[in-house]
C-alpha positions as CSV (number, residue, x, y, z in Angstrom):
1,M,-208.9,-195.6,8.0
2,T,-210.0,-192.7,6.1
3,S,-207.0,-190.7,7.3
4,M,-204.8,-193.3,6.5
5,S,-205.8,-193.5,2.8
6,G,-205.7,-189.8,2.3
7,T,-202.5,-189.9,3.1
8,A,-201.8,-192.7,1.3
9,R,-203.3,-191.2,-2.1
10,R,-201.5,-188.0,-1.8
11,A,-198.4,-189.7,-1.8
12,Q,-199.1,-191.7,-4.6
13,E,-200.5,-188.4,-6.1
14,N,-196.6,-186.8,-5.7
15,N,-195.2,-185.8,-8.7
16,R,-191.9,-186.6,-7.4
17,V,-193.2,-190.2,-6.0
18,K,-194.8,-190.5,-10.0
19,V,-191.2,-189.7,-11.5
20,L,-189.3,-192.4,-9.3
21,G,-192.1,-194.7,-9.5
22,R,-191.7,-194.7,-13.2
23,A,-187.9,-194.9,-12.8
24,G,-188.3,-197.9,-10.8
25,M,-190.4,-199.5,-12.8
26,A,-187.7,-199.1,-16.1
27,C,-185.3,-200.8,-13.2
28,F,-187.6,-203.9,-13.2
29,G,-187.5,-204.0,-16.9
30,L,-183.8,-203.8,-17.1
31,V,-183.7,-206.7,-14.4
32,Y,-186.3,-208.9,-17.0
33,L,-183.9,-208.0,-19.8
34,I,-180.9,-209.5,-18.1
35,V,-183.1,-212.4,-17.1
36,A,-183.9,-212.9,-20.4
37,Y,-179.7,-212.9,-21.4
38,L,-179.3,-215.7,-18.9
39,A,-182.1,-218.0,-19.7
40,V,-180.7,-217.6,-23.6
41,R,-177.1,-218.8,-21.7
42,I,-178.6,-222.0,-20.3
43,A,-180.3,-222.6,-23.6
44,V,-177.4,-222.7,-25.4
45,G,-175.4,-224.7,-22.8
46,G,-173.2,-221.7,-21.7
47,G,-175.5,-220.4,-18.4
48,G,-173.6,-221.2,-14.8
49,Q,-175.3,-218.1,-13.3
50,E,-178.8,-218.6,-11.8
51,A,-181.5,-217.5,-14.7
52,D,-183.8,-215.3,-12.2
53,Q,-183.7,-211.5,-10.7
54,N,-181.0,-212.7,-7.8
55,G,-178.7,-214.2,-11.0
56,A,-179.3,-210.5,-13.0
57,L,-178.1,-208.8,-9.9
58,S,-175.2,-210.9,-9.8
59,E,-174.4,-211.0,-13.0
60,I,-174.6,-206.8,-12.6
61,S,-172.1,-207.2,-10.1
62,S,-169.6,-209.1,-11.9
63,T,-169.2,-206.0,-14.5
64,T,-166.7,-202.8,-14.1
65,F,-169.2,-200.4,-12.7
66,G,-171.4,-203.0,-11.8
67,S,-171.6,-201.4,-8.1
68,A,-172.5,-198.2,-8.8
69,V,-175.0,-200.0,-11.2
70,L,-176.5,-201.7,-8.3
71,W,-176.8,-198.8,-6.3
72,V,-178.9,-196.7,-8.7
73,L,-181.1,-200.0,-9.5
74,A,-181.6,-200.6,-5.4
75,V,-182.9,-197.0,-5.7
76,G,-185.2,-197.5,-8.4
77,L,-186.5,-200.6,-7.4
78,F,-187.3,-199.5,-4.0
79,A,-189.2,-196.7,-5.4
80,F,-190.9,-198.9,-7.6
81,G,-192.2,-201.2,-4.6
82,V,-193.5,-198.0,-2.7
83,W,-195.2,-196.8,-5.9
84,Q,-197.0,-200.5,-6.4
85,L,-197.5,-200.6,-2.7
86,L,-199.1,-197.3,-2.8
87,M,-201.3,-197.8,-6.1
88,A,-202.5,-201.4,-4.1
89,A,-203.7,-199.1,-1.6
90,V,-205.6,-196.2,-3.3
91,S,-205.3,-196.6,-7.3
92,Y,-206.8,-198.7,-9.9
93,H,-209.8,-196.3,-10.0
94,W,-210.2,-196.5,-13.6
95,V,-211.2,-200.5,-13.3
96,E,-214.9,-201.4,-12.5
97,E,-215.4,-201.8,-8.6
98,G,-215.4,-205.3,-7.6
99,R,-213.3,-208.4,-8.2
100,K,-211.3,-206.8,-11.3
101,R,-210.3,-204.0,-8.8
102,T,-209.3,-206.3,-6.5
103,F,-207.2,-208.7,-8.7
104,K,-205.5,-205.5,-9.7
105,R,-204.5,-204.3,-6.2
106,V,-203.0,-207.3,-5.3
107,G,-201.0,-207.7,-8.2
108,A,-199.7,-204.4,-7.6
109,A,-199.0,-205.1,-4.1
110,V,-197.0,-208.7,-5.3
111,R,-195.2,-206.2,-7.4
112,G,-194.3,-204.0,-4.8
113,V,-192.7,-206.5,-2.1
114,V,-190.7,-208.3,-5.0
115,G,-189.5,-204.7,-6.0
116,I,-188.5,-204.2,-2.3
117,S,-186.8,-207.9,-2.1
118,L,-185.0,-207.0,-5.1
119,G,-184.1,-203.3,-4.0
120,V,-182.8,-205.3,-0.4
121,A,-180.6,-208.0,-2.7
122,S,-179.2,-205.0,-4.8
123,I,-177.3,-203.4,-1.9
124,R,-176.2,-206.6,-0.7
125,Y,-174.5,-207.4,-3.7
126,A,-173.6,-203.9,-3.9
127,T,-171.7,-204.0,-0.6
128,G,-170.4,-207.5,-1.5
129,G,-172.5,-209.6,0.3
130,G,-174.4,-211.4,-2.2
131,S,-177.8,-213.2,-1.5
132,Q,-179.3,-216.3,-1.1
133,G,-180.5,-217.6,-4.6
134,G,-184.1,-218.1,-5.8
135,D,-184.1,-222.0,-5.8
136,D,-182.4,-222.2,-2.3
137,K,-185.0,-219.8,-0.7
138,Q,-188.1,-221.5,-2.2
139,Q,-186.8,-224.8,-1.2
140,E,-185.9,-223.7,2.7
141,W,-189.1,-222.0,2.7
142,T,-191.0,-224.9,1.4
143,A,-189.3,-227.2,3.8
144,K,-190.4,-225.2,6.6
145,V,-193.9,-225.1,5.9
146,L,-194.2,-228.8,4.5
147,E,-193.0,-229.5,8.5
148,L,-196.2,-227.7,9.8
149,P,-199.2,-229.5,10.7
150,A,-201.0,-229.8,7.4
151,G,-198.1,-228.3,5.7
152,R,-198.3,-230.7,2.3
153,F,-201.8,-229.0,2.3
154,L,-200.9,-225.2,2.9
155,V,-197.5,-226.0,-0.2
156,G,-200.5,-227.3,-2.5
157,A,-203.0,-223.7,-1.5
158,V,-199.8,-221.6,-2.6
159,A,-198.8,-223.7,-6.0
160,L,-202.4,-223.1,-6.9
161,V,-202.0,-219.6,-6.3
162,V,-199.1,-219.1,-8.1
163,I,-200.2,-221.3,-10.8
164,G,-203.3,-219.0,-10.7
165,V,-201.0,-215.7,-10.8
166,G,-199.3,-217.1,-13.7
167,V,-202.4,-218.1,-15.6
168,A,-203.6,-214.5,-14.8
169,S,-200.5,-213.0,-16.7
170,I,-201.0,-215.4,-19.6
171,V,-204.7,-214.6,-20.1
172,S,-203.7,-210.5,-19.6
173,G,-201.4,-211.2,-22.4
174,V,-203.6,-212.8,-24.4
175,R,-206.8,-210.5,-24.1
176,K,-204.3,-207.3,-24.0
177,S,-205.8,-206.0,-20.6
178,F,-202.6,-204.9,-19.8
179,M,-203.4,-201.9,-22.1
180,K,-206.3,-200.7,-20.0
181,D,-203.5,-199.7,-17.2
182,L,-201.5,-197.3,-19.9
183,D,-202.3,-193.9,-21.2
184,T,-201.5,-194.4,-24.5
185,S,-201.2,-190.6,-25.4
186,E,-198.2,-190.6,-23.3
187,L,-196.8,-192.8,-25.6
188,P,-194.6,-192.0,-28.9
189,A,-196.4,-191.0,-31.8
190,G,-196.7,-194.6,-33.6
191,S,-195.6,-196.8,-31.0
192,R,-199.0,-197.7,-29.5
193,T,-199.3,-201.3,-31.6
194,W,-195.6,-202.4,-30.9
195,V,-195.8,-201.9,-27.1
196,E,-199.0,-203.9,-27.3
197,R,-197.2,-206.4,-29.0
198,L,-194.4,-206.4,-26.3
199,G,-196.4,-206.4,-23.7
200,M,-198.7,-209.3,-25.0
201,V,-195.7,-211.7,-25.6
202,G,-193.8,-210.6,-22.3
203,N,-197.1,-211.2,-20.0
204,I,-197.7,-214.7,-21.5
205,A,-194.3,-215.6,-20.9
206,K,-193.9,-214.4,-17.5
207,G,-197.1,-215.8,-17.0
208,V,-195.4,-219.2,-18.1
209,G,-192.4,-218.8,-15.8
210,I,-194.5,-218.0,-13.0
211,A,-197.1,-221.0,-13.7
212,I,-194.1,-223.8,-13.6
213,V,-193.0,-222.5,-10.6
214,G,-196.2,-223.0,-9.2
215,V,-196.1,-226.5,-10.8
216,L,-192.8,-227.3,-8.9
217,L,-194.1,-226.7,-5.6
218,G,-197.0,-228.9,-6.4
219,F,-195.1,-231.6,-6.9
220,A,-193.1,-230.6,-3.6
221,A,-196.6,-230.7,-1.9
222,V,-197.5,-234.2,-3.3
223,D,-194.4,-236.1,-2.6
224,S,-193.5,-234.2,0.7
225,N,-190.0,-233.2,-0.7
226,A,-188.8,-229.6,-0.6
227,G,-186.4,-230.7,-3.1
228,E,-188.7,-230.4,-6.1
229,A,-189.6,-226.8,-5.0
230,G,-187.8,-224.1,-6.9
231,G,-187.5,-220.6,-8.3
232,L,-187.5,-219.2,-11.9
233,D,-183.9,-220.5,-12.3
234,K,-185.6,-224.0,-11.6
235,A,-188.5,-223.4,-13.5
236,L,-186.4,-222.2,-16.8
237,R,-183.9,-224.9,-16.1
238,T,-187.0,-227.7,-16.2
239,L,-188.3,-226.3,-19.4
240,A,-184.8,-226.6,-21.3
241,E,-185.0,-230.3,-19.8
242,Q,-188.6,-231.0,-21.9
243,P,-188.6,-232.1,-25.5
244,F,-187.8,-229.1,-27.4
245,G,-186.4,-227.4,-24.9
246,T,-183.9,-225.3,-26.1
247,A,-186.5,-223.9,-28.2
248,L,-189.4,-223.4,-25.9
249,L,-186.6,-221.7,-23.2
250,I,-185.3,-219.6,-25.9
251,A,-188.7,-218.4,-26.9
252,V,-189.3,-217.8,-23.4
253,A,-186.4,-215.8,-22.7
254,L,-187.4,-213.4,-25.8
255,G,-190.8,-213.2,-23.9
256,F,-188.9,-212.1,-21.2
257,A,-187.2,-209.6,-23.3
258,A,-190.0,-208.6,-24.5
259,F,-191.2,-208.0,-20.9
260,G,-188.2,-205.8,-20.2
261,V,-189.0,-203.5,-23.1
262,Y,-192.6,-203.5,-22.1
263,C,-191.4,-202.2,-18.9
264,L,-189.5,-199.2,-20.4
265,A,-192.7,-198.2,-22.1
266,A,-194.9,-198.4,-19.9
267,A,-192.9,-196.8,-17.4
268,K,-193.8,-193.7,-19.1
269,A,-197.5,-194.5,-19.8
270,H,-198.8,-196.4,-17.0
271,R,-201.7,-194.3,-15.1
272,T,-201.5,-193.8,-11.6
């Protein structure tokens, strides 16, 4: 175990791994910027494309140089995913040992899995194969779990975890605790304030989106109906159907855009 930990730490501290991981974080931010654009299109009634990460990749694939961009994104997202998994294994030494460090590492592990999954999806779009929509995957997974003994309980438990992740992101934004993960001396002079504001707004918006996904899962568990579950796209469309939904959705979209820009800044200054 010690040998494996040492190997992971050496890989995580390798300068090439750091450079690739930081470039991947910028790619991750780009995906969120496109998701923000798609969410605005839904808000103004012109959104046929899914407003989630798969929708963002599909949008890129439809452009003139989409295939080349997707290959670059795939490399970046794979690098980001591996970097985050390495951080989950051996990093966050600047955080006090205990629950906080555990939460940080779990969050990094989740981002690692998401990054690698998006890298795989990028390759599928680049090669013309496409990928299953986020809502369809969520509903398919929910249906399979609901068929298991205590399936409703399991889906409900996952719903609570997802809501908890969303709330944690919101709290991180409100408390600005995400700034502890940045080496602010690496930021350009005079940029700390706007990076902090972008991160605050972005983490809150991201948390709202994740929490709504969790609520949809909760409804699916209560009603034993997988059709009520959904990914980020369904969460945003659900938000748009509420009173003042258009304004709310545009606000969340702007928050996603803020998170995307924050990722570009954090890519340079994130602690390792």
